[in-house]
Coordinates of C-alpha atoms in Angstrom, one line a residue:
Chain A
M459 CA 34.4 1.5 164.0
L460 CA 37.5 3.3 165.3
W461 CA 39.3 1.8 162.3
G462 CA 36.8 3.3 159.9
L463 CA 37.1 6.7 161.6
A464 CA 40.9 6.5 161.6
V465 CA 41.0 5.6 157.9
A466 CA 38.7 8.5 157.2
G467 CA 41.0 10.7 159.3
K468 CA 38.0 11.7 161.5
A469 CA 39.1 10.1 164.8
S470 CA 38.4 13.2 167.0
V471 CA 38.7 13.1 170.8
A472 CA 34.9 13.4 171.0
A473 CA 34.4 10.3 168.7
I474 CA 36.9 8.3 170.8
V475 CA 35.1 9.2 174.0
A476 CA 31.8 8.3 172.5
I477 CA 33.0 4.9 171.3
S478 CA 34.7 4.2 174.7
V479 CA 31.4 4.9 176.4
A480 CA 29.6 2.6 174.0
G481 CA 32.3 0.0 174.7
G482 CA 31.7 0.3 178.4
V483 CA 28.0 -0.2 178.0
V484 CA 28.7 -3.4 176.0
Q485 CA 31.0 -4.6 178.7
I486 CA 28.2 -4.3 181.3
V487 CA 26.2 -6.9 179.4
D488 CA 29.2 -8.9 178.3
S489 CA 31.0 -9.6 181.6
P490 CA 28.2 -11.1 183.6
A491 CA 27.0 -13.1 180.6
R492 CA 30.5 -14.5 180.0
Q493 CA 30.9 -15.4 183.7
A494 CA 27.5 -17.1 183.9
F495 CA 28.2 -18.9 180.6
I496 CA 31.1 -20.7 182.2
G497 CA 28.6 -22.0 184.7
S498 CA 26.5 -23.6 182.0
L499 CA 29.4 -25.0 180.0
V500 CA 31.0 -27.1 182.7
M501 CA 29.8 -29.4 185.5
A502 CA 30.2 -28.5 189.2
E503 CA 33.5 -30.4 189.7
G504 CA 35.1 -28.6 186.8
L505 CA 33.8 -25.2 187.6
S506 CA 36.7 -24.0 189.7
G507 CA 39.2 -25.0 187.1
A508 CA 37.2 -23.4 184.3
V509 CA 36.8 -20.1 186.2
S510 CA 40.5 -19.9 187.0
L511 CA 41.5 -20.9 183.5
N512 CA 39.4 -17.9 182.3
G513 CA 41.5 -15.8 184.7
V514 CA 44.7 -17.3 183.4
V515 CA 43.7 -16.5 179.8
M516 CA 42.6 -12.9 180.7
N517 CA 45.8 -12.2 182.7
S518 CA 48.1 -13.7 180.0
A519 CA 46.4 -11.6 177.4
R520 CA 47.0 -8.6 179.6
V521 CA 50.7 -9.3 179.7
V522 CA 51.2 -10.3 176.0
G523 CA 48.6 -8.0 174.4
P524 CA 50.2 -4.6 175.1
A525 CA 53.6 -6.0 174.1
L526 CA 52.1 -7.3 170.8
A527 CA 50.3 -4.0 170.3
G528 CA 53.6 -2.1 170.9
V529 CA 55.3 -4.1 168.2
L530 CA 52.4 -3.7 165.7
I531 CA 52.1 0.1 166.3
V532 CA 55.8 0.4 165.5
T533 CA 55.7 -1.9 162.4
I534 CA 52.3 -1.3 160.8
G535 CA 51.0 1.8 162.5
T536 CA 48.0 2.5 164.8
T537 CA 45.3 2.5 162.1
P538 CA 45.7 -1.2 161.0
C539 CA 45.8 -2.1 164.7
F540 CA 42.2 -1.3 165.0
A541 CA 41.5 -3.4 162.0
V542 CA 43.3 -6.3 163.5
N543 CA 41.3 -5.8 166.7
A544 CA 38.0 -5.8 164.7
L545 CA 39.0 -9.0 162.9
S546 CA 39.8 -10.7 166.2
Y547 CA 36.1 -10.5 167.1
L548 CA 35.3 -12.7 164.1
A549 CA 37.2 -15.5 165.8
V550 CA 35.2 -14.9 169.0
I551 CA 31.9 -15.0 167.1
A552 CA 33.0 -18.2 165.3
A553 CA 33.9 -19.8 168.6
L554 CA 30.5 -18.9 170.1
V555 CA 28.6 -20.3 167.1
M556 CA 30.4 -23.6 167.4
L557 CA 29.9 -24.0 171.1
R558 CA 27.1 -26.3 172.3
P559 CA 26.5 -25.8 176.0
P560 CA 25.8 -29.2 177.6
R561 CA 24.1 -27.7 180.6
P562 CA 22.0 -24.9 179.2
G563 CA 20.1 -22.8 181.7
A564 CA 16.3 -23.0 181.1
R565 CA 15.1 -20.0 179.3
Q566 CA 13.4 -17.7 181.8
A567 CA 10.1 -16.0 181.2
R568 CA 10.6 -12.3 181.5
A569 CA 8.9 -11.3 184.6
A570 CA 8.5 -7.9 186.2
G571 CA 10.8 -7.4 189.2
G572 CA 13.4 -9.8 187.9
V573 CA 16.2 -7.7 189.3
R574 CA 14.6 -7.5 192.7
A575 CA 14.1 -11.2 192.7
G576 CA 17.8 -11.6 191.9
L577 CA 18.7 -9.4 194.8
R578 CA 16.4 -11.3 197.2
Y579 CA 17.9 -14.5 196.0
A580 CA 21.4 -13.3 196.7
A581 CA 20.3 -12.0 200.2
S582 CA 18.7 -15.3 201.1
R583 CA 21.8 -17.4 200.6
Q584 CA 24.8 -16.6 202.7
Q585 CA 27.1 -18.4 200.3
L586 CA 26.2 -15.7 197.8
W587 CA 26.1 -12.5 199.8
L588 CA 29.1 -13.1 202.1
P589 CA 31.5 -13.5 199.1
L590 CA 29.9 -10.4 197.6
V591 CA 30.6 -8.4 200.7
M592 CA 34.1 -9.8 200.8
M593 CA 34.6 -8.7 197.2
A594 CA 33.2 -5.2 197.9
L595 CA 35.6 -4.7 200.8
V596 CA 38.7 -5.9 199.0
G597 CA 37.6 -4.2 195.7
L598 CA 37.1 -0.9 197.6
L599 CA 40.4 -0.8 199.5
A600 CA 42.9 -3.4 198.3
F601 CA 42.5 -3.5 194.4
N602 CA 43.6 0.0 193.6
F603 CA 47.0 -0.8 192.1
P604 CA 46.6 1.6 189.1
V605 CA 46.3 4.4 191.8
I606 CA 48.9 3.1 194.2
L607 CA 51.7 1.8 191.9
P608 CA 52.5 5.0 190.1
V609 CA 52.9 6.9 193.4
L610 CA 54.9 4.0 194.9
A611 CA 57.2 4.0 191.8
S612 CA 57.7 7.7 191.6
H613 CA 57.5 9.0 195.2
T614 CA 58.5 6.1 197.4
F615 CA 61.1 4.6 195.1
H616 CA 62.0 7.8 193.2
G617 CA 61.8 5.9 190.0
N618 CA 60.3 6.7 186.5
G619 CA 57.8 5.3 184.1
G620 CA 60.0 2.3 183.6
T621 CA 59.8 1.5 187.3
Y622 CA 56.0 1.7 187.2
G623 CA 56.0 -0.6 184.1
L624 CA 58.2 -3.1 186.0
L625 CA 56.1 -3.2 189.1
S626 CA 52.9 -3.5 187.0
T627 CA 54.4 -6.4 185.0
M628 CA 55.4 -8.2 188.1
L629 CA 51.8 -8.0 189.4
S630 CA 50.5 -9.3 186.1
V631 CA 52.9 -12.2 185.9
G632 CA 52.1 -13.1 189.5
S633 CA 48.4 -13.2 188.7
V634 CA 48.9 -15.6 185.8
A635 CA 50.7 -18.0 188.1
G636 CA 48.0 -17.3 190.8
S637 CA 45.1 -18.1 188.6
L638 CA 46.8 -21.3 187.4
G639 CA 47.3 -22.4 191.0
V640 CA 43.7 -21.8 192.0
G641 CA 42.6 -24.1 189.1
F642 CA 43.9 -27.0 191.1
I643 CA 41.4 -26.3 193.9
R644 CA 38.4 -28.3 192.9
H645 CA 36.0 -26.8 195.3
P646 CA 36.5 -23.5 197.1
R647 CA 36.0 -24.4 200.7
R648 CA 36.0 -21.9 203.5
P649 CA 39.7 -22.5 204.5
Y650 CA 40.8 -21.6 201.0
L651 CA 38.7 -18.4 200.9
M652 CA 40.2 -17.4 204.2
A653 CA 43.8 -18.3 203.3
A654 CA 43.5 -16.4 200.0
A655 CA 42.3 -13.2 201.7
L656 CA 45.0 -13.5 204.4
A657 CA 47.8 -14.2 202.0
F658 CA 46.7 -11.3 199.8
G659 CA 46.8 -9.0 202.9
A660 CA 50.1 -10.4 204.0
F661 CA 51.7 -9.7 200.6
L662 CA 50.2 -6.2 200.6
T663 CA 51.8 -5.6 204.0
A664 CA 55.1 -6.9 202.7
T665 CA 54.9 -4.6 199.7
A666 CA 54.2 -1.7 202.0
G667 CA 57.3 -2.5 203.9
A668 CA 59.5 -3.1 200.9
P669 CA 62.8 -1.1 201.2
D670 CA 63.6 -0.9 197.5
V671 CA 62.3 -1.7 194.0
A672 CA 63.8 -5.2 193.9
V673 CA 61.9 -6.3 197.0
A674 CA 58.7 -4.7 195.9
C675 CA 59.0 -6.6 192.6
L676 CA 59.2 -9.9 194.5
T677 CA 56.3 -9.0 196.8
L678 CA 54.1 -7.8 193.9
L679 CA 55.0 -11.0 192.0
A680 CA 53.6 -12.9 195.0
T681 CA 50.5 -10.7 195.2
G682 CA 49.2 -11.0 191.7
R683 CA 46.7 -8.7 190.1
P684 CA 43.0 -9.1 190.0
P685 CA 42.0 -9.8 186.4
S686 CA 40.0 -7.5 184.2
R687 CA 40.0 -4.3 186.1
S688 CA 42.4 -1.8 184.6
Chain B
M1413 CA 39.0 -13.4 194.0
T1414 CA 38.7 -16.3 191.5
L1415 CA 37.6 -18.4 194.5
C1416 CA 34.8 -16.1 195.4
S1417 CA 33.5 -16.1 191.8
T1418 CA 33.5 -19.9 191.7
T1419 CA 31.7 -20.0 195.1
L1420 CA 29.0 -17.7 193.7
Q1421 CA 28.5 -19.9 190.6
L1422 CA 28.4 -23.1 192.6
H1423 CA 25.8 -21.8 194.9
S1424 CA 23.4 -20.2 192.5
S1425 CA 20.8 -22.1 190.4
S1426 CA 21.0 -21.7 186.6
A1427 CA 17.9 -19.5 186.7
Y1428 CA 19.6 -17.0 188.8
R1429 CA 23.2 -17.4 187.8
G1430 CA 23.1 -14.6 185.2
R1431 CA 21.7 -12.2 187.7
I1432 CA 24.1 -13.3 190.5
M1433 CA 27.1 -12.9 188.2
A1434 CA 25.8 -9.4 187.1
L1435 CA 25.8 -8.5 190.8
W1436 CA 29.4 -9.8 191.0
V1437 CA 30.6 -7.7 188.1
Y1438 CA 28.7 -4.8 189.5
V1439 CA 30.5 -5.1 192.9
Y1440 CA 33.8 -5.9 191.1
L1441 CA 33.8 -3.0 188.7
G1442 CA 31.6 -0.7 190.7
T1443 CA 33.8 -0.4 193.7
S1444 CA 36.7 0.7 191.5
P1445 CA 36.0 4.4 191.0
V1446 CA 34.9 4.9 194.7
G1447 CA 37.9 2.9 195.9
S1448 CA 40.3 4.9 193.7
I1449 CA 39.0 8.1 195.3
I1450 CA 39.4 6.7 198.8
T1451 CA 42.9 5.3 198.0
G1452 CA 43.9 8.6 196.4
A1453 CA 42.9 10.4 199.6
I1454 CA 44.9 8.0 201.8
I1455 CA 47.9 8.4 199.5
S1456 CA 47.8 12.2 199.7
A1457 CA 47.3 12.1 203.4
A1458 CA 49.7 9.3 204.4
G1459 CA 51.5 7.9 201.3
A1460 CA 51.5 4.8 199.2
R1461 CA 52.7 2.5 201.9
A1462 CA 49.7 3.5 204.1
A1463 CA 47.3 2.8 201.3
L1464 CA 48.8 -0.7 200.9
L1465 CA 48.4 -1.3 204.6
T1466 CA 44.8 -0.2 204.4
G1467 CA 44.3 -2.8 201.7
A1468 CA 45.9 -5.4 203.9
A1469 CA 43.4 -4.5 206.7
A1470 CA 40.5 -4.9 204.3
C1471 CA 41.9 -8.4 203.4
L1472 CA 41.9 -9.3 207.1
A1473 CA 38.3 -8.2 207.4
A1474 CA 37.5 -10.2 204.3
A1475 CA 39.1 -13.3 205.8
A1476 CA 36.9 -12.8 208.9
I1477 CA 33.9 -12.7 206.6
A1478 CA 35.1 -15.8 204.8
S1479 CA 35.3 -17.7 208.1
R1480 CA 31.5 -17.5 208.2
V1481 CA 30.7 -18.8 204.7
H1482 CA 29.2 -22.3 205.0
T1483 CA 30.7 -24.5 202.3
P1484 CA 29.6 -28.1 201.9
P1485 CA 32.3 -30.7 201.8
H1486 CA 31.8 -31.5 198.1
A1487 CA 31.1 -29.4 195.1
D1488 CA 28.3 -31.7 194.0
A1489 CA 26.7 -31.3 197.4
A1490 CA 26.3 -27.6 196.7
L1491 CA 24.2 -28.3 193.7
T1492 CA 22.2 -31.1 195.4
D1493 CA 21.6 -28.6 198.2
L1494 CA 20.2 -26.2 195.6
A1495 CA 17.8 -28.7 194.2
S1496 CA 16.3 -29.3 197.6
A1497 CA 16.1 -25.6 198.6

């Protein structure tokens, strides 16, 4: 769509905002569906590996993607980039058509109050609501790297855009390694959940105490970035 | 993070998995704008290092919550448990 607009020379700011909003709405449906889809593709013992592999792919794409985009923008320009992006979805659609889930969820009859039933279900099982509360806490206060890192780079370390890029890249590379490592944990038992939260907190503390950029790079490398939240 | 997501998937039956993961994404993405505002306020008041330490404190609290999650010894047990529930 953006490609069409760019070709027509009509890519106004308003149009880009409108398309971004539409993209956000699509993501609301896409993200949970994709997450739940993993659950119907693999058996219980492979689930941890599958979820973390998903994280590895997402994080790697986040490291490689912008670099590739940079090269393409310089070599072929921005407009063809949107066309390449559009074409890439054909590959996704082809992959989805070829997939045959071995463990499909039974089709649910649409019932009134489905959302409320989902909330009740989550509240009734502590294995569901406790991780959700954990996530809310950490998401609220510990996952705000896009806000913290620019300030850390410019004010604390008196650096520039390059410093921010460096810190950001360290975080991304760390998360690729982190997601890979988690894949080896077959079943997330309580000690792993605790250790992960504690380690994340410890590395955040280390980053807070880092005396210079080099040390901050190392601690951020150890911290790793949460996937898919830019 | 990834571990929490796996836990949710393991402990929800297929009928509810979609809704549970929707909740997950809601919490995951939904806390971002609010968290950014809080973090921004902490940074202006006390600096980037203080914001990182606040995050570390949140992780400590999360670890305390994690210590209360009941996880069965085997992954398969989680699903068997679902069938009987």
